[in-house]
Structures are given as structure tokens and as C-alpha cells.
Short mmCIF file of C-alpha atoms in Angstrom, two decimals:
data_model
loop_
_atom_site.label_atom_id
_atom_site.label_comp_id
_atom_site.label_asym_id
_atom_site.label_seq_id
_atom_site.Cartn_x
_atom_site.Cartn_y
_atom_site.Cartn_z
CA MET D 5 211.53 88.50 96.48
CA ALA D 6 207.71 88.28 96.41
CA TYR D 7 205.73 91.29 97.70
CA ARG D 8 202.37 90.81 99.43
CA ALA D 9 200.11 92.91 101.61
CA GLU D 10 199.42 89.89 103.82
CA PRO D 11 200.28 86.15 103.91
CA PRO D 12 198.96 84.53 100.70
CA ASP D 13 197.81 81.33 102.48
CA GLY D 14 198.98 79.19 99.58
CA GLY D 15 200.73 79.65 96.24
CA TRP D 16 204.47 79.18 96.54
CA GLY D 17 203.86 78.66 100.24
CA TRP D 18 203.13 75.00 99.51
CA MET D 19 206.61 74.63 98.03
CA VAL D 20 207.95 76.10 101.26
CA VAL D 21 205.89 73.46 103.11
CA LEU D 22 207.54 70.79 100.94
CA SER D 23 210.99 72.18 101.74
CA ALA D 24 210.17 72.29 105.46
CA PHE D 25 208.89 68.71 105.26
CA PHE D 26 212.22 67.36 104.04
CA GLN D 27 214.23 69.65 106.31
CA SER D 28 212.38 68.53 109.42
CA ALA D 29 213.03 64.95 108.34
CA LEU D 30 216.75 65.51 107.81
CA VAL D 31 217.21 67.43 111.07
CA PHE D 32 214.89 66.10 113.75
CA GLY D 33 214.29 62.76 112.05
CA VAL D 34 218.02 62.11 112.37
CA LEU D 35 218.10 63.39 115.95
CA ARG D 36 215.15 61.27 117.01
CA SER D 37 216.69 58.14 115.53
CA PHE D 38 220.11 58.80 117.05
CA GLY D 39 219.26 56.61 120.02
CA VAL D 40 220.21 53.67 117.77
CA PHE D 41 223.79 54.97 117.74
CA PHE D 42 223.72 55.55 121.52
CA VAL D 43 224.29 51.91 122.44
CA GLU D 44 227.07 51.59 119.83
CA PHE D 45 228.92 54.65 121.15
CA VAL D 46 228.72 53.38 124.75
CA ALA D 47 230.28 50.08 123.67
CA ALA D 48 232.85 51.57 121.26
CA PHE D 49 234.26 54.20 123.61
CA GLU D 50 233.51 52.39 126.91
CA GLU D 51 232.02 55.54 128.41
CA PRO D 52 229.07 55.95 130.82
CA ALA D 53 225.61 56.78 129.47
CA ALA D 54 225.71 60.33 130.83
CA ARG D 55 228.80 61.27 128.79
CA VAL D 56 227.54 59.68 125.59
CA SER D 57 224.21 61.50 126.02
CA TRP D 58 226.03 64.80 125.56
CA ILE D 59 226.47 64.10 121.83
CA ALA D 60 222.78 64.49 121.00
CA SER D 61 222.27 67.14 123.67
CA ILE D 62 225.03 69.38 122.33
CA GLY D 63 223.61 69.02 118.82
CA ILE D 64 220.11 69.96 119.98
CA ALA D 65 221.43 72.83 122.11
CA VAL D 66 223.64 74.27 119.35
CA GLN D 67 220.77 74.00 116.86
CA GLN D 68 218.51 75.96 119.16
CA PHE D 69 221.08 78.32 120.72
CA GLY D 70 222.35 79.26 117.26
CA SER D 71 218.87 79.91 115.91
CA PRO D 72 219.08 83.71 116.44
CA VAL D 73 222.15 83.71 114.20
CA GLY D 74 220.22 81.92 111.47
CA SER D 75 217.29 84.29 111.98
CA ALA D 76 219.45 87.42 111.79
CA LEU D 77 221.26 86.18 108.69
CA SER D 78 217.92 85.31 107.06
CA THR D 79 216.59 88.78 107.82
CA LYS D 80 219.61 90.32 106.07
CA PHE D 81 220.32 87.89 103.21
CA GLY D 82 217.09 85.90 102.93
CA PRO D 83 216.55 82.29 104.03
CA ARG D 84 217.72 80.61 100.82
CA PRO D 85 221.54 81.09 101.04
CA VAL D 86 221.50 80.65 104.82
CA VAL D 87 219.72 77.29 104.68
CA MET D 88 221.92 76.01 101.85
CA THR D 89 225.04 76.87 103.87
CA GLY D 90 223.56 75.09 106.87
CA GLY D 91 223.04 71.94 104.82
CA ILE D 92 226.71 71.85 103.90
CA LEU D 93 227.75 72.23 107.56
CA ALA D 94 225.35 69.50 108.73
CA ALA D 95 226.70 67.03 106.17
CA LEU D 96 230.31 67.94 106.92
CA GLY D 97 229.82 67.32 110.64
CA MET D 98 228.49 63.79 110.07
CA LEU D 99 231.32 63.10 107.63
CA LEU D 100 234.01 64.09 110.15
CA ALA D 101 232.24 62.13 112.90
CA SER D 102 232.86 58.90 111.00
CA PHE D 103 236.59 59.37 111.69
CA ALA D 104 236.17 60.03 115.43
CA THR D 105 238.47 58.30 117.92
CA SER D 106 236.99 59.78 121.10
CA LEU D 107 233.78 61.27 122.43
CA THR D 108 235.34 64.74 122.19
CA HIS D 109 235.56 64.33 118.42
CA LEU D 110 231.85 63.46 118.33
CA TYR D 111 231.02 66.45 120.52
CA LEU D 112 232.77 68.74 118.04
CA SER D 113 231.66 67.12 114.78
CA ILE D 114 228.05 66.07 115.42
CA GLY D 115 227.31 68.36 118.35
CA LEU D 116 228.99 71.58 117.26
CA LEU D 117 229.41 71.43 113.48
CA SER D 118 226.24 69.55 112.48
CA GLY D 119 224.35 71.41 115.20
CA SER D 120 225.45 74.72 113.64
CA GLY D 121 224.20 73.53 110.27
CA TRP D 122 220.83 72.57 111.78
CA ALA D 123 220.64 76.04 113.38
CA LEU D 124 220.94 77.64 109.95
CA THR D 125 218.28 75.42 108.36
CA PHE D 126 215.36 74.64 110.63
CA THR D 127 214.42 77.99 112.22
CA PRO D 128 214.68 80.15 109.04
CA THR D 129 212.56 77.62 107.15
CA LEU D 130 209.80 77.50 109.79
CA ALA D 131 209.82 81.30 110.03
CA CYS D 132 209.57 81.59 106.25
CA LEU D 133 206.63 79.16 106.27
CA SER D 134 204.82 81.17 108.98
CA ARG D 135 205.02 84.27 106.79
CA TYR D 136 203.28 82.49 103.90
CA PHE D 137 200.25 81.37 105.93
CA SER D 138 197.74 82.94 108.31
CA ARG D 139 194.35 81.18 108.39
CA ARG D 140 195.89 77.79 107.52
CA ARG D 141 199.11 78.24 109.46
CA SER D 142 198.61 75.35 111.92
CA LEU D 143 197.71 72.92 109.13
CA ALA D 144 200.67 74.01 106.97
CA THR D 145 203.03 73.68 109.95
CA GLY D 146 201.58 70.28 110.82
CA LEU D 147 202.04 69.01 107.27
CA ALA D 148 205.60 70.33 107.16
CA LEU D 149 206.52 68.68 110.44
CA THR D 150 205.14 65.30 109.43
CA GLY D 151 208.56 64.85 107.89
CA VAL D 152 209.83 64.18 111.41
CA GLY D 153 207.39 61.31 111.91
CA LEU D 154 207.90 59.73 108.50
CA SER D 155 211.67 59.94 108.72
CA SER D 156 211.71 58.56 112.27
CA PHE D 157 209.68 55.61 111.02
CA ALA D 158 212.20 55.00 108.26
CA PHE D 159 215.46 56.10 109.88
CA ALA D 160 215.38 54.07 113.13
CA PRO D 161 215.33 50.62 111.48
CA LEU D 162 217.44 51.91 108.58
CA PHE D 163 220.17 53.15 110.93
CA GLN D 164 220.08 49.84 112.82
CA TRP D 165 220.43 47.97 109.52
CA LEU D 166 223.34 50.19 108.51
CA LEU D 167 225.00 49.58 111.88
CA ASN D 168 224.63 45.82 111.45
CA HIS D 169 226.17 45.86 107.97
CA TYR D 170 228.63 48.81 107.93
CA ALA D 171 229.30 49.51 111.65
CA TRP D 172 228.82 52.98 113.09
CA ARG D 173 231.51 54.67 110.98
CA GLY D 174 230.03 53.57 107.69
CA ALA D 175 226.54 54.41 108.90
CA LEU D 176 227.60 57.98 109.72
CA LEU D 177 229.06 58.37 106.22
CA LEU D 178 225.66 57.55 104.73
CA VAL D 179 223.88 59.86 107.18
CA SER D 180 226.23 62.60 105.93
CA ALA D 181 225.10 61.93 102.36
CA LEU D 182 221.46 62.19 103.45
CA SER D 183 222.12 65.48 105.23
CA LEU D 184 223.56 67.03 102.07
CA HIS D 185 220.03 67.08 100.63
CA LEU D 186 219.33 70.05 102.92
CA VAL D 187 221.08 72.17 100.29
CA ALA D 188 218.38 71.33 97.74
CA CYS D 189 215.68 72.08 100.30
CA GLY D 190 217.12 75.55 100.88
CA ALA D 191 216.96 76.30 97.16
CA LEU D 192 213.15 76.06 97.29
CA LEU D 193 212.77 78.95 99.75
CA ARG D 194 211.55 82.21 98.24
CA PRO D 195 211.69 85.29 100.52
CA LEU D 196 208.37 87.07 101.08
CA SER D 197 208.00 90.78 101.88
CA LEU D 198 204.86 91.70 103.85
CA ALA D 199 203.29 95.09 104.50
CA GLU D 200 203.90 94.65 108.22
CA ASP D 201 207.69 94.50 107.82
CA PRO D 202 208.47 98.26 107.76
CA VAL D 203 206.48 98.73 110.99
CA VAL D 204 208.32 96.22 113.17
CA GLY D 205 211.79 97.69 112.51
CA GLY D 206 215.16 95.99 112.25
CA PRO D 207 216.43 92.97 114.21
CA GLY D 208 217.68 95.11 117.11
CA ALA D 209 214.36 96.88 117.58
CA GLN D 210 212.47 93.61 117.31
CA ILE D 211 214.62 91.89 119.93
CA THR D 212 214.24 94.82 122.34
CA SER D 213 210.48 94.76 121.89
CA LEU D 214 210.29 90.99 122.43
CA LEU D 215 212.37 91.10 125.61
CA ARG D 216 209.84 93.56 127.06
CA HIS D 217 206.86 91.43 126.02
CA SER D 218 205.69 89.51 129.12
CA PRO D 219 203.55 86.85 127.33
CA PHE D 220 206.44 86.10 124.98
CA LEU D 221 208.81 85.63 127.92
CA ARG D 222 206.39 83.33 129.74
CA TYR D 223 205.88 81.31 126.59
CA THR D 224 209.64 80.96 126.17
CA VAL D 225 210.01 79.63 129.73
CA ALA D 226 207.19 77.13 129.13
CA LEU D 227 208.81 75.79 125.95
CA THR D 228 212.16 75.51 127.74
CA LEU D 229 210.64 73.25 130.39
CA ILE D 230 208.82 71.22 127.74
CA ASN D 231 212.01 70.84 125.71
CA THR D 232 213.89 69.47 128.73
CA GLY D 233 211.81 66.31 128.82
CA TYR D 234 210.55 66.09 125.24
CA PHE D 235 213.49 64.25 123.64
CA ILE D 236 214.16 61.72 126.43
CA PRO D 237 212.34 58.74 124.82
CA TYR D 238 214.11 59.31 121.50
CA VAL D 239 217.50 59.26 123.22
CA HIS D 240 217.01 56.59 125.89
CA LEU D 241 213.97 54.48 124.99
CA VAL D 242 216.06 51.95 123.04
CA ALA D 243 218.52 51.66 125.95
CA HIS D 244 215.58 51.30 128.39
CA LEU D 245 214.14 48.48 126.32
CA ARG D 246 217.56 46.81 126.12
CA ASP D 247 217.67 46.90 129.93
CA LEU D 248 214.32 45.09 129.92
CA GLY D 249 215.77 42.34 127.72
CA TRP D 250 214.60 43.44 124.26
CA ASP D 251 216.69 42.62 121.20
CA PRO D 252 218.23 45.61 119.34
CA LEU D 253 216.08 45.47 116.19
CA PRO D 254 212.66 45.22 117.91
CA ALA D 255 213.71 48.00 120.28
CA ALA D 256 214.63 50.23 117.34
CA PHE D 257 211.41 49.29 115.56
CA LEU D 258 209.38 50.58 118.51
CA LEU D 259 210.70 54.05 117.68
CA SER D 260 209.17 53.54 114.24
CA VAL D 261 205.84 52.76 115.88
CA ALA D 262 206.08 56.06 117.74
CA ALA D 263 206.92 57.79 114.46
CA ILE D 264 203.72 56.55 112.77
CA SER D 265 201.63 57.77 115.68
CA ASP D 266 203.60 61.03 115.67
CA LEU D 267 202.69 61.54 112.01
CA VAL D 268 198.97 61.15 112.70
CA GLY D 269 199.19 63.46 115.71
CA ARG D 270 200.85 66.27 113.77
CA VAL D 271 198.26 66.30 110.99
CA ALA D 272 195.31 65.99 113.38
CA SER D 273 196.63 68.72 115.65
CA GLY D 274 197.36 71.04 112.71
CA TRP D 275 193.79 70.63 111.47
CA LEU D 276 192.33 71.18 114.96
CA GLY D 277 194.52 74.25 115.48
CA ASP D 278 192.82 75.98 112.54
CA ALA D 279 189.32 74.54 113.11
CA VAL D 280 188.85 75.05 116.87
CA PRO D 281 188.00 78.67 117.80
CA GLY D 282 190.05 80.54 120.35
CA PRO D 283 193.79 80.66 121.09
CA VAL D 284 195.91 77.72 119.96
CA ALA D 285 197.67 77.75 123.36
CA ARG D 286 194.82 75.71 124.84
CA LEU D 287 195.50 72.84 122.46
CA LEU D 288 199.21 73.09 123.22
CA MET D 289 198.53 72.82 126.95
CA LEU D 290 196.34 69.74 126.40
CA TRP D 291 198.91 67.87 124.34
CA THR D 292 201.76 68.85 126.68
CA THR D 293 199.89 67.62 129.76
CA LEU D 294 199.06 64.28 128.15
CA THR D 295 202.66 63.82 127.00
CA GLY D 296 203.98 64.49 130.51
CA VAL D 297 201.60 61.96 132.07
CA ILE D 298 202.55 59.31 129.50
CA LEU D 299 206.27 59.78 130.16
CA ALA D 300 205.74 59.40 133.89
CA LEU D 301 203.90 56.11 133.29
CA TYR D 302 206.72 54.49 131.29
CA PRO D 303 208.45 52.89 134.32
CA VAL D 304 205.17 51.21 135.29
CA ALA D 305 204.90 49.31 132.00
CA GLU D 306 207.13 46.26 131.65
CA ALA D 307 205.02 43.97 129.46
CA PRO D 308 205.51 44.43 125.69
CA THR D 309 201.82 45.25 125.20
CA GLY D 310 201.92 48.06 127.72
CA LEU D 311 205.13 49.49 126.32
CA VAL D 312 203.76 49.49 122.78
CA ALA D 313 200.53 51.17 123.93
CA LEU D 314 202.43 53.89 125.80
CA THR D 315 204.74 54.44 122.84
CA VAL D 316 201.79 54.85 120.46
CA ALA D 317 200.17 57.33 122.84
CA TYR D 318 203.44 59.21 123.34
CA GLY D 319 204.03 59.42 119.61
CA PHE D 320 200.58 60.93 119.02
CA THR D 321 200.63 63.53 121.80
CA SER D 322 204.28 64.56 121.35
CA GLY D 323 203.69 64.93 117.63
CA ALA D 324 200.47 66.85 118.21
CA LEU D 325 202.06 69.51 120.41
CA THR D 326 204.73 70.46 117.84
CA PRO D 327 202.72 72.27 115.12
CA VAL D 328 200.61 74.21 117.63
CA ALA D 329 203.76 75.20 119.52
CA PHE D 330 205.00 76.99 116.40
CA SER D 331 201.53 78.43 115.68
CA VAL D 332 201.20 80.11 119.08
CA LEU D 333 204.21 82.36 118.49
CA PRO D 334 202.80 84.37 115.52
CA GLU D 335 199.63 84.92 117.56
CA LEU D 336 201.74 86.46 120.33
CA VAL D 337 204.23 88.59 118.36
CA GLY D 338 202.95 88.85 114.74
CA THR D 339 204.48 87.64 111.48
CA GLY D 340 206.72 90.68 111.17
CA LYS D 341 208.72 89.59 114.22
CA ILE D 342 208.58 85.86 113.55
CA TYR D 343 212.25 85.49 112.48
CA CYS D 344 213.61 87.13 115.64
CA GLY D 345 210.88 85.70 117.86
CA LEU D 346 211.40 82.12 116.76
CA GLY D 347 215.16 82.53 116.95
CA LEU D 348 215.01 83.81 120.55
CA VAL D 349 212.64 81.04 121.61
CA GLN D 350 214.88 78.38 120.11
CA MET D 351 217.95 79.90 121.76
CA VAL D 352 216.48 79.96 125.27
CA GLU D 353 214.85 76.54 125.05
CA SER D 354 218.22 75.13 124.05
CA ILE D 355 218.96 75.10 127.78
CA GLY D 356 216.37 72.36 128.13
CA GLY D 357 217.71 70.47 125.13
CA LEU D 358 221.24 70.68 126.55
CA LEU D 359 220.40 69.44 130.04
CA GLY D 360 217.57 66.96 129.40
CA ALA D 361 219.39 63.92 128.00
CA PRO D 362 222.51 64.18 130.24
CA LEU D 363 220.27 64.53 133.31
CA SER D 364 218.38 61.43 132.21
CA GLY D 365 221.66 59.56 131.64
CA TYR D 366 222.97 60.70 135.03
CA LEU D 367 219.86 59.42 136.79
CA ARG D 368 220.32 56.11 134.96
CA ASP D 369 223.93 55.84 136.15
CA VAL D 370 222.96 56.67 139.75
CA THR D 371 219.85 54.52 140.06
CA GLY D 372 220.73 51.69 137.69
CA ASN D 373 217.53 52.07 135.62
CA TYR D 374 215.51 54.65 133.72
CA THR D 375 212.60 54.95 136.19
CA ALA D 376 213.64 58.31 137.60
CA SER D 377 214.64 59.52 134.13
CA PHE D 378 211.15 59.15 132.67
CA VAL D 379 209.37 60.47 135.77
CA VAL D 380 211.51 63.61 135.84
CA ALA D 381 211.02 64.12 132.10
CA GLY D 382 207.23 63.98 132.54
CA THR D 383 207.42 66.44 135.42
CA PHE D 384 209.19 69.00 133.24
CA LEU D 385 206.42 68.82 130.63
CA LEU D 386 203.68 69.19 133.26
CA ALA D 387 205.44 72.27 134.66
CA GLY D 388 205.57 73.80 131.18
CA SER D 389 201.85 73.17 130.62
CA GLY D 390 201.12 74.99 133.87
CA ILE D 391 202.84 78.14 132.60
CA LEU D 392 200.88 78.01 129.32
CA ILE D 393 197.69 78.66 131.30
CA THR D 394 198.95 82.20 132.05
CA LEU D 395 199.04 83.27 128.36
CA PRO D 396 196.58 85.99 127.21
CA HIS D 397 192.98 84.94 126.45
CA PHE D 398 193.64 81.35 127.55
CA PHE D 399 190.29 81.08 129.34
CA CYS D 400 188.42 83.34 126.91
CA PHE D 401 186.43 80.91 124.76
CA SER D 402 184.96 83.74 122.71
CA ALA D 403 188.41 85.02 121.70
CA PRO D 404 188.65 85.74 117.96
CA THR D 405 190.50 83.21 115.85
CA SER D 406 192.04 85.83 113.55
CA LYS D 407 195.69 86.54 114.14
CA PRO D 408 196.63 89.94 115.57
CA GLN D 409 199.04 90.65 112.76
CA ASP D 410 196.27 90.30 110.18
CA HIS D 411 194.75 93.57 111.39
CA VAL D 412 198.12 95.29 111.00
CA THR D 413 198.57 94.18 107.41
CA GLU D 414 195.04 95.20 106.49
CA ALA D 415 195.77 98.74 107.64
CA LEU D 416 199.00 98.86 105.66
CA ASP D 417 197.85 97.51 102.32
CA THR D 418 198.40 100.83 100.61
CA LYS D 419 202.09 100.83 101.55
CA VAL D 420 202.96 97.76 99.52
CA PRO D 421 204.94 98.64 96.35
CA LEU D 422 202.96 98.13 93.17
CA PRO D 423 204.20 96.11 90.16
CA GLU D 424 204.28 99.20 87.94
CA GLU D 425 206.77 100.80 90.33
CA GLY D 426 209.42 98.34 89.18
CA LEU D 427 209.30 95.81 92.00
CA GLY D 428 206.57 93.41 90.94
CA GLU D 429 206.35 89.80 91.96
CA ASP D 430 208.84 87.02 91.51
#
């Protein structure tokens, strides 16, 4: 355990960024590329798109709904053992999925078991990272989450290649081996004790305080709406392109194009989040609005040029909103409550992750195409951006850029145990 009066804005924090980079790749990189398996599952089990969509949706929902469990365990035992346990569960779920004989088996293995492993890895790691950074938090988060873009660029064509050579069962075995690397990522996490921690109380007191915090509740609702439409292209874009007559490999490669643009968007947005004065929520609203408009325009584009242009734009804006979404939360609740706050947000927004893809698949089954699916997805993101406008200081352009928790830690510097008292630094 390392003891600090306030976030060090560097040091071992960069190793935490490295860990978060690979974890985001092995969690959301896999989820984003899972649309390649979607078509295979529909053909293998002869089930409608709506039912197959529940595989990814259950995984996303369990990951987010179980986040408070990962947060509470990390508060008690530290993030390192929790994340390492989650890596084992994520790999085990993919391993068992390779033996599935029905969609129910995939619901339980990928959705429930791997989803539980993701719940124990992603949220504790991002919360740990937020505690290591203050002034450079958006940039550190953006760099960490570039793992999603890089892995999506690599995983989509890789998974398609594996499917072509080893079928979906063999491909899932290799995805299980990749997921086991989450254990090594968890070993890099070093817990950090801040001066603010004794003030915020235990998990129960923190949760009670957050549930009475109106801006936090509004922000949670906004992210839930955003999450409902956010993942639709990564689940159904390949199937949409197949409906338009695209071959499987070029359709999968278009996800890689989105991943490259996503990577640029995350880094650019992370830098802007720290450089632009005022609350980060304004940037989040901008990127969310643009992403919603782009999703609604997908049915209009049928020519390959238009589809590629929209995918590049979607990749940039959807990637850009992610690091600032995580940076807004510490501004609202402080670093002392970040474990519980992030866990609660992830749990509530799991409702959107659970319903988004099946709703999109249902609209596809009813209408015969994905027009309504993309329009509805864009509408959810626009509704979420409207709620973000109600957050504190949104229209105050002279608002200070310093985080509210920084003032708390400055006042509590004298309460941090000194090295000569036997605690020291790791």
C-alpha cells in the first residue's frame, strides 16, 4: 500500500495506466469484436437475431451490474487480488463456451461467467487509475482506454481469420487464452491510500451519500441512455453490411477502421479534457451528440464510401466520449468515493447494455432491416446528451478546472501517516 496526501499524477500510476490499457483491450476489445461471432451463432443454432443478441448483452449487463461487487471487494481487499480473480473467471467462461450446444450455454458461459470476470477487472482498475491522477486524469484515462481501439483493430479481422480456419469453437478456445492475460494485468495494480479516504467513510456511508446526490443521479441516468445505443454498431454493423451484400472479411475489416479512428478520438479527447478550462461534462455532451447523429445517419448511407466515412466518424466520436465520461465522475463525487461511485454508475447503466442489442435485434426481425435499429440507437444517445446539460456549472465558462477533491486533500495533508511511524511507502 502506497500512502499519499493527494494523487501523485504519475509515478507508479503509469504502470496502472499500462495495466488498464491491456485490460480494456481484453474486455471491451473482445466485446466490440464479438459481432464477428454473431453471424456464426445465428447460423450454427438457427436462432433469430434477437435471441443471439442476448449473448453480448448479458455479458455487458453482468459486467456493469456486478461492478459494485468488484468495487466493494476492492475497497476491502485491494484491487490486485480482485482483478486477478476476475481474469480467471473471464477465461473460464470463454473456455466453457467452446463446448456449448445451445444458446443457453452461451448465455451462462460468456454472458454470466465471463461477464462476472469482467465485472471484477474493469471497474476496480479504472477506479484505481483515477486515484493516481488529478490534473492529468483525462489524458491518463484516454491513454488507458486506447487499448479498446487497438484491440478492436486487431481482434475483428483476427477473430474472422480464426473462424475461417478453426470454426467458432476453436476460436473461442483461443479467446479464452487471451483473456487469461487479465491475471497478469491485475498483478500490476498497487493500492493507493489518500488523505481523503478517512473522511468519506466506509462503502455503506458512501453509497448512502451518493444516492442522495442529485447531480450524481442525473449523470447516472444520462450514461444509462448513452449506453443503450453505444454498442449497437459493434454488435450489428457486420450483420447490417452483410444485408447490404458485403463479404464477411471486408465487413469485419470495417470494424477495424472504426477502431483506428476510436484510438485517435480517445487520445485527442483525453488531451482536450485536461487542456480546455471548465467542466469536462461539456466535452462529453459534444461527443455524445455527434455520436447520436452519426448513428441516425447510418441507414441513409448505402454506398461503400458513405459507410466508411460514417464508420470513421463514429469511431472517433464514440472513442472520444469514453475517457471524459470517466473523468466527469471524480469531479462530481471526489476520488475518495470513486470506487463506490463508479460501481454504482456501471450497475445502473447495465440496464442500457442489457436492452440495447436485443432491442436492435428485435427491430431487425420486425422490420427486416437495421434502419430502425440505428435510428433508435442514435435517439438514446441524444437523450443522454440532453440530461448532461443539467449538471452543475455546465454553462459556467469561468468554472475552475481544479477538481473538488483536491481542496479536500490539501486540508488533510497533516493526517497522512509519516514514514517514520512505520507505514512508509511501498
